[in-house]
């Protein structure tokens, strides 16, 4: 068997050991375990293309992989999940004494994407402004406050 094939097989076994440990310790669902496996297999393949293996990866290697995924169109939520997979994997490697330091420890998670606020239709604004009872003192107050909010853009 070629040396490259043996390395790939060793990394596959390492990932399987990690997944077994996660399942036994935390009882994670099969979908979660499959997502971790997919993330780590993609990382291992990318590292192999760049002449590196999982246990020798450094922070710069992992950041380059995240950048590569981002360039391919990965969203912040996907990058955060991938980083979570990597964090758990490298924490496990450290705990099992297969590595001496955690290369993911100082990598910051991407900020979640903020959706644009939803706007009200013209009819909804009209309904809101007409909702308070103008015949009651509190209704007049509420109507004045809503008119001020609307007029000032608050």
mmCIF file of N, CA and C in Angstrom, residues 125 128-130 132 139-154:
data_model
loop_
_atom_site.group_PDB
_atom_site.id
_atom_site.type_symbol
_atom_site.label_atom_id
_atom_site.label_comp_id
_atom_site.label_asym_id
_atom_site.label_seq_id
_atom_site.Cartn_x
_atom_site.Cartn_y
_atom_site.Cartn_z
ATOM 1 N N UNK A 125 -48.539 50.501 8.342
ATOM 2 C CA UNK A 125 -48.218 51.744 9.039
ATOM 3 C C UNK A 125 -49.509 52.504 9.338
ATOM 4 N N UNK A 128 -51.344 50.847 12.145
ATOM 5 C CA UNK A 128 -50.670 51.083 13.419
ATOM 6 C C UNK A 128 -50.970 52.494 13.937
ATOM 7 N N UNK A 129 -50.881 53.472 13.056
ATOM 8 C CA UNK A 129 -51.137 54.848 13.469
ATOM 9 C C UNK A 129 -52.595 55.066 13.882
ATOM 10 N N UNK A 130 -53.523 54.308 13.306
ATOM 11 C CA UNK A 130 -54.946 54.456 13.617
ATOM 12 C C UNK A 130 -55.406 53.517 14.738
ATOM 13 N N UNK A 132 -54.645 53.372 18.116
ATOM 14 C CA UNK A 132 -55.055 53.918 19.418
ATOM 15 C C UNK A 132 -56.439 54.589 19.338
ATOM 16 N N UNK A 139 -55.251 57.014 24.616
ATOM 17 C CA UNK A 139 -55.227 56.779 23.172
ATOM 18 C C UNK A 139 -54.608 57.945 22.437
ATOM 19 N N UNK A 140 -54.972 59.173 22.860
ATOM 20 C CA UNK A 140 -54.365 60.366 22.247
ATOM 21 C C UNK A 140 -52.859 60.388 22.483
ATOM 22 N N UNK A 141 -52.461 60.030 23.717
ATOM 23 C CA UNK A 141 -51.023 59.973 24.026
ATOM 24 C C UNK A 141 -50.318 58.948 23.144
ATOM 25 N N UNK A 142 -50.914 57.732 23.047
ATOM 26 C CA UNK A 142 -50.312 56.672 22.240
ATOM 27 C C UNK A 142 -50.222 57.070 20.775
ATOM 28 N N UNK A 143 -51.280 57.711 20.266
ATOM 29 C CA UNK A 143 -51.289 58.149 18.864
ATOM 30 C C UNK A 143 -50.194 59.185 18.633
ATOM 31 N N UNK A 144 -50.033 60.117 19.572
ATOM 32 C CA UNK A 144 -48.988 61.141 19.449
ATOM 33 C C UNK A 144 -47.600 60.500 19.457
ATOM 34 N N UNK A 145 -47.402 59.517 20.327
ATOM 35 C CA UNK A 145 -46.090 58.835 20.378
ATOM 36 C C UNK A 145 -45.820 58.084 19.076
ATOM 37 N N UNK A 146 -46.812 57.392 18.552
ATOM 38 C CA UNK A 146 -46.634 56.653 17.297
ATOM 39 C C UNK A 146 -46.362 57.610 16.143
ATOM 40 N N UNK A 147 -47.088 58.726 16.110
ATOM 41 C CA UNK A 147 -46.865 59.729 15.054
ATOM 42 C C UNK A 147 -45.438 60.282 15.136
ATOM 43 N N UNK A 148 -44.959 60.527 16.368
ATOM 44 C CA UNK A 148 -43.602 61.038 16.528
ATOM 45 C C UNK A 148 -42.584 59.983 16.062
ATOM 46 N N UNK A 149 -42.784 58.749 16.468
ATOM 47 C CA UNK A 149 -41.875 57.679 16.034
ATOM 48 C C UNK A 149 -41.834 57.584 14.512
ATOM 49 N N UNK A 150 -42.982 57.639 13.907
ATOM 50 C CA UNK A 150 -43.074 57.518 12.448
ATOM 51 C C UNK A 150 -42.441 58.724 11.769
ATOM 52 N N UNK A 151 -42.754 59.918 12.244
ATOM 53 C CA UNK A 151 -42.271 61.139 11.617
ATOM 54 C C UNK A 151 -40.760 61.289 11.717
ATOM 55 N N UNK A 152 -40.182 60.805 12.813
ATOM 56 C CA UNK A 152 -38.730 60.964 13.018
ATOM 57 C C UNK A 152 -37.914 59.772 12.500
ATOM 58 N N UNK A 153 -38.613 58.708 12.093
ATOM 59 C CA UNK A 153 -37.901 57.540 11.591
ATOM 60 C C UNK A 153 -37.368 56.608 12.660
ATOM 61 N N UNK A 154 -37.833 56.827 13.893
ATOM 62 C CA UNK A 154 -37.388 55.959 14.976
ATOM 63 C C UNK A 154 -38.030 54.603 14.850
#
